[in-house]
């Protein structure tokens, strides 16, 4: 099963870094977040990736064009006709297809454009800016069990702020460190989709999260896989710093 990653957005909320490089190349622990995401799937044996490019997509092409150099020790022997010798070569078993899906194309339009590369088979889809401890094998098994066109991973993110634990007469009993949110489930990405999804995608202006998913829900063709473990997006520099801190402390649950 192929894995499609949406990697074409501008990432304007993450500040200066997104002015210099596309958001999926912003690093967590000296490794672009898109590689962290690919490693999540690769852990479960899914190694065939289709990456939807847009903003500064050429930089993602350049990154993967030199990936084996980045991941290996190398000797350049100029005395032997500019010979290149690789040591400890990259062991990632990845096949990476990079598709220019347009600078301003919406998410649904990007998915529509990669239809020829997916073919007539189920595929997985996620965003190029979020990491999770989601069990991909259980997600795929759940999708296959219900027979619907689409499965969306749902999660309940923690609250942004700590909360006060109050008594009935407004005395403070204690503090809660970032409790769960208001009980609502949100879109965490990590979709599994049947090829029929392409009939819901009209063109470049289609926003996947609006009409297509709403129509699937109305038709009873969208199931939610509830994930109660770790999930976190990288929307802002605050998020980036949080993920970086988890990585450096050895507490990165997606690793």
Short mmCIF file of N, CA, C and O in Angstrom, two decimals, residues 91-155:
data_model
loop_
_atom_site.label_atom_id
_atom_site.label_comp_id
_atom_site.label_asym_id
_atom_site.label_seq_id
_atom_site.Cartn_x
_atom_site.Cartn_y
_atom_site.Cartn_z
N UNK A 91 20.40 2.78 4.86
CA UNK A 91 19.69 1.50 4.91
C UNK A 91 18.18 1.65 4.78
O UNK A 91 17.46 0.66 4.84
N UNK A 92 17.70 2.87 4.63
CA UNK A 92 16.25 3.06 4.53
C UNK A 92 15.73 2.43 3.23
O UNK A 92 16.21 2.76 2.15
N UNK A 93 14.73 1.54 3.32
CA UNK A 93 14.24 0.83 2.13
C UNK A 93 13.15 1.60 1.40
O UNK A 93 12.15 1.03 0.96
N UNK A 94 13.32 2.90 1.27
CA UNK A 94 12.26 3.75 0.77
C UNK A 94 12.28 3.89 -0.75
O UNK A 94 13.35 3.99 -1.36
N UNK A 95 11.09 3.93 -1.32
CA UNK A 95 10.90 4.36 -2.70
C UNK A 95 10.12 5.67 -2.62
O UNK A 95 9.02 5.70 -2.07
N UNK A 96 10.68 6.76 -3.14
CA UNK A 96 10.10 8.08 -2.96
C UNK A 96 9.79 8.70 -4.32
O UNK A 96 10.70 8.94 -5.12
N UNK A 97 8.52 8.95 -4.58
CA UNK A 97 8.07 9.61 -5.81
C UNK A 97 7.65 11.02 -5.46
O UNK A 97 6.77 11.23 -4.62
N UNK A 98 8.27 11.99 -6.11
CA UNK A 98 8.04 13.41 -5.81
C UNK A 98 7.27 14.04 -6.96
O UNK A 98 7.76 14.09 -8.09
N UNK A 99 6.07 14.55 -6.66
CA UNK A 99 5.17 15.06 -7.70
C UNK A 99 4.87 16.54 -7.44
O UNK A 99 4.40 16.90 -6.35
N UNK A 100 5.12 17.37 -8.44
CA UNK A 100 4.76 18.79 -8.34
C UNK A 100 3.26 18.91 -8.52
O UNK A 100 2.73 18.70 -9.61
N UNK A 101 2.55 19.25 -7.44
CA UNK A 101 1.09 19.35 -7.50
C UNK A 101 0.59 20.79 -7.52
O UNK A 101 -0.59 21.05 -7.30
N UNK A 102 1.50 21.74 -7.78
CA UNK A 102 1.08 23.14 -7.92
C UNK A 102 1.33 23.95 -6.67
O UNK A 102 1.10 23.48 -5.55
N UNK A 103 1.76 25.17 -6.86
CA UNK A 103 2.11 26.02 -5.72
C UNK A 103 0.90 26.41 -4.89
O UNK A 103 0.97 26.46 -3.66
N UNK A 104 -0.24 26.68 -5.52
CA UNK A 104 -1.42 27.17 -4.81
C UNK A 104 -2.57 26.17 -4.80
O UNK A 104 -3.70 26.53 -4.47
N UNK A 105 -2.32 24.93 -5.18
CA UNK A 105 -3.35 23.91 -5.22
C UNK A 105 -3.82 23.57 -3.80
O UNK A 105 -3.01 23.49 -2.87
N UNK A 106 -5.12 23.36 -3.64
CA UNK A 106 -5.67 22.96 -2.35
C UNK A 106 -5.41 21.47 -2.08
O UNK A 106 -5.03 20.73 -2.97
N UNK A 107 -5.65 21.04 -0.85
CA UNK A 107 -5.31 19.67 -0.46
C UNK A 107 -6.00 18.62 -1.32
O UNK A 107 -5.38 17.64 -1.74
N UNK A 108 -7.29 18.81 -1.60
CA UNK A 108 -7.99 17.84 -2.44
C UNK A 108 -7.45 17.81 -3.85
O UNK A 108 -7.36 16.75 -4.48
N UNK A 109 -7.09 18.99 -4.36
CA UNK A 109 -6.51 19.06 -5.70
C UNK A 109 -5.17 18.35 -5.77
O UNK A 109 -4.85 17.71 -6.79
N UNK A 110 -4.38 18.46 -4.71
CA UNK A 110 -3.09 17.77 -4.70
C UNK A 110 -3.28 16.25 -4.75
O UNK A 110 -2.57 15.54 -5.46
N UNK A 111 -4.25 15.77 -3.98
CA UNK A 111 -4.51 14.33 -3.98
C UNK A 111 -4.99 13.88 -5.37
O UNK A 111 -4.58 12.84 -5.88
N UNK A 112 -5.85 14.68 -5.99
CA UNK A 112 -6.37 14.35 -7.32
C UNK A 112 -5.23 14.23 -8.33
O UNK A 112 -5.23 13.34 -9.19
N UNK A 113 -4.24 15.10 -8.21
CA UNK A 113 -3.15 15.11 -9.18
C UNK A 113 -2.26 13.87 -9.11
O UNK A 113 -1.58 13.54 -10.08
N UNK A 114 -2.23 13.19 -7.98
CA UNK A 114 -1.36 12.02 -7.88
C UNK A 114 -2.11 10.72 -8.18
O UNK A 114 -1.56 9.63 -8.01
N UNK A 115 -3.35 10.82 -8.63
CA UNK A 115 -4.14 9.63 -8.94
C UNK A 115 -3.41 8.66 -9.87
O UNK A 115 -3.43 7.44 -9.63
N UNK A 116 -2.75 9.13 -10.96
CA UNK A 116 -2.07 8.17 -11.84
C UNK A 116 -0.96 7.39 -11.15
O UNK A 116 -0.62 6.28 -11.59
N UNK A 117 -0.40 7.92 -10.09
CA UNK A 117 0.71 7.26 -9.40
C UNK A 117 0.22 6.29 -8.34
O UNK A 117 0.95 5.39 -7.92
N UNK A 118 -1.02 6.47 -7.88
CA UNK A 118 -1.61 5.57 -6.90
C UNK A 118 -2.21 4.35 -7.57
O UNK A 118 -2.06 3.21 -7.11
N UNK A 119 -2.90 4.61 -8.70
CA UNK A 119 -3.56 3.51 -9.39
C UNK A 119 -4.87 3.13 -8.73
O UNK A 119 -5.38 3.84 -7.84
N UNK A 120 -5.41 2.00 -9.10
CA UNK A 120 -6.71 1.56 -8.61
C UNK A 120 -6.54 0.65 -7.40
O UNK A 120 -6.88 -0.54 -7.42
N UNK A 121 -6.03 1.24 -6.32
CA UNK A 121 -5.80 0.46 -5.10
C UNK A 121 -5.91 1.38 -3.89
O UNK A 121 -5.78 2.60 -4.00
N UNK A 122 -6.15 0.81 -2.71
CA UNK A 122 -6.21 1.64 -1.50
C UNK A 122 -4.85 2.28 -1.24
O UNK A 122 -3.81 1.77 -1.66
N UNK A 123 -4.87 3.39 -0.53
CA UNK A 123 -3.62 4.05 -0.16
C UNK A 123 -3.80 4.79 1.15
O UNK A 123 -4.91 5.02 1.61
N UNK A 124 -2.68 5.15 1.74
CA UNK A 124 -2.71 5.94 2.97
C UNK A 124 -2.33 7.38 2.66
O UNK A 124 -1.66 7.66 1.66
N UNK A 125 -2.78 8.28 3.52
CA UNK A 125 -2.55 9.71 3.31
C UNK A 125 -2.32 10.38 4.65
O UNK A 125 -3.01 10.07 5.63
N UNK A 126 -1.37 11.30 4.70
CA UNK A 126 -1.21 12.12 5.89
C UNK A 126 -0.59 13.46 5.52
O UNK A 126 -0.24 13.69 4.36
N UNK A 127 -0.47 14.32 6.52
CA UNK A 127 0.10 15.65 6.32
C UNK A 127 1.60 15.61 6.63
O UNK A 127 2.06 14.82 7.45
N UNK A 128 2.33 16.52 5.99
CA UNK A 128 3.78 16.55 6.15
C UNK A 128 4.26 17.36 7.32
O UNK A 128 5.40 17.85 7.30
N UNK A 129 3.42 17.51 8.35
CA UNK A 129 3.83 18.35 9.48
C UNK A 129 3.31 17.86 10.83
O UNK A 129 3.19 18.64 11.76
N UNK A 130 3.01 16.57 10.93
CA UNK A 130 2.51 16.06 12.21
C UNK A 130 3.05 14.67 12.50
O UNK A 130 3.16 13.84 11.59
N UNK A 131 3.42 14.42 13.75
CA UNK A 131 3.95 13.11 14.14
C UNK A 131 3.05 12.48 15.19
O UNK A 131 2.35 13.17 15.93
N UNK A 132 3.09 11.15 15.25
CA UNK A 132 2.17 10.44 16.12
C UNK A 132 2.71 9.05 16.45
O UNK A 132 3.55 8.51 15.72
N UNK A 133 2.21 8.50 17.54
CA UNK A 133 2.53 7.11 17.91
C UNK A 133 1.47 6.15 17.40
O UNK A 133 1.38 5.01 17.87
N UNK A 134 0.64 6.58 16.45
CA UNK A 134 -0.44 5.76 15.95
C UNK A 134 0.09 4.42 15.42
O UNK A 134 1.14 4.36 14.76
N UNK A 135 -0.62 3.36 15.73
CA UNK A 135 -0.27 2.01 15.27
C UNK A 135 -0.82 1.86 13.85
O UNK A 135 -2.02 1.65 13.66
N UNK A 136 0.04 1.95 12.86
CA UNK A 136 -0.40 1.93 11.46
C UNK A 136 -1.04 0.60 11.11
O UNK A 136 -2.03 0.55 10.36
N UNK A 137 -0.52 -0.49 11.64
CA UNK A 137 -1.09 -1.80 11.31
C UNK A 137 -2.52 -1.93 11.82
O UNK A 137 -3.41 -2.44 11.14
N UNK A 138 -2.76 -1.45 13.05
CA UNK A 138 -4.12 -1.49 13.60
C UNK A 138 -5.04 -0.55 12.82
O UNK A 138 -6.22 -0.86 12.61
N UNK A 139 -4.51 0.59 12.38
CA UNK A 139 -5.29 1.53 11.57
C UNK A 139 -5.73 0.88 10.27
O UNK A 139 -6.90 0.96 9.89
N UNK A 140 -4.81 0.23 9.59
CA UNK A 140 -5.13 -0.43 8.31
C UNK A 140 -6.12 -1.57 8.54
O UNK A 140 -7.08 -1.74 7.77
N UNK A 141 -5.93 -2.35 9.58
CA UNK A 141 -6.84 -3.46 9.88
C UNK A 141 -8.25 -2.94 10.16
O UNK A 141 -9.24 -3.53 9.71
N UNK A 142 -8.33 -1.85 10.90
CA UNK A 142 -9.63 -1.25 11.18
C UNK A 142 -10.31 -0.80 9.89
O UNK A 142 -11.51 -1.03 9.69
N UNK A 143 -9.55 -0.17 9.02
CA UNK A 143 -10.11 0.29 7.75
C UNK A 143 -10.66 -0.90 6.95
O UNK A 143 -11.77 -0.83 6.40
N UNK A 144 -9.90 -1.95 6.88
CA UNK A 144 -10.34 -3.12 6.10
C UNK A 144 -11.56 -3.79 6.72
O UNK A 144 -12.35 -4.43 6.02
N UNK A 145 -11.76 -3.62 8.02
CA UNK A 145 -12.85 -4.31 8.70
C UNK A 145 -14.21 -3.69 8.43
O UNK A 145 -15.23 -4.39 8.49
N UNK A 146 -14.27 -2.39 8.16
CA UNK A 146 -15.58 -1.74 8.05
C UNK A 146 -16.07 -1.54 6.61
O UNK A 146 -17.25 -1.28 6.38
N UNK A 147 -15.21 -1.64 5.63
CA UNK A 147 -15.63 -1.60 4.23
C UNK A 147 -16.04 -0.24 3.70
O UNK A 147 -16.65 -0.16 2.62
N UNK A 148 -15.74 0.82 4.39
CA UNK A 148 -16.10 2.16 3.91
C UNK A 148 -14.98 2.73 3.03
O UNK A 148 -13.87 2.20 2.98
N UNK A 149 -15.28 3.85 2.36
CA UNK A 149 -14.31 4.45 1.45
C UNK A 149 -13.14 5.05 2.20
O UNK A 149 -12.00 4.99 1.73
N UNK A 150 -13.38 5.63 3.36
CA UNK A 150 -12.33 6.39 4.03
C UNK A 150 -12.32 6.16 5.54
O UNK A 150 -13.37 6.01 6.17
N UNK A 151 -11.10 6.16 6.08
CA UNK A 151 -10.89 6.15 7.52
C UNK A 151 -10.03 7.35 7.88
O UNK A 151 -9.00 7.60 7.25
N UNK A 152 -10.45 8.09 8.89
CA UNK A 152 -9.71 9.22 9.39
C UNK A 152 -9.26 8.92 10.82
O UNK A 152 -10.03 8.36 11.60
N UNK A 153 -8.02 9.24 11.14
CA UNK A 153 -7.56 9.06 12.52
C UNK A 153 -8.02 10.27 13.34
O UNK A 153 -7.79 11.42 12.95
N UNK A 154 -8.68 9.99 14.46
CA UNK A 154 -9.20 11.04 15.33
C UNK A 154 -8.45 11.01 16.66
O UNK A 154 -8.13 9.95 17.17
N UNK A 155 -8.17 12.19 17.19
CA UNK A 155 -7.47 12.27 18.46
C UNK A 155 -8.02 13.42 19.29
O UNK A 155 -8.69 14.32 18.76
#
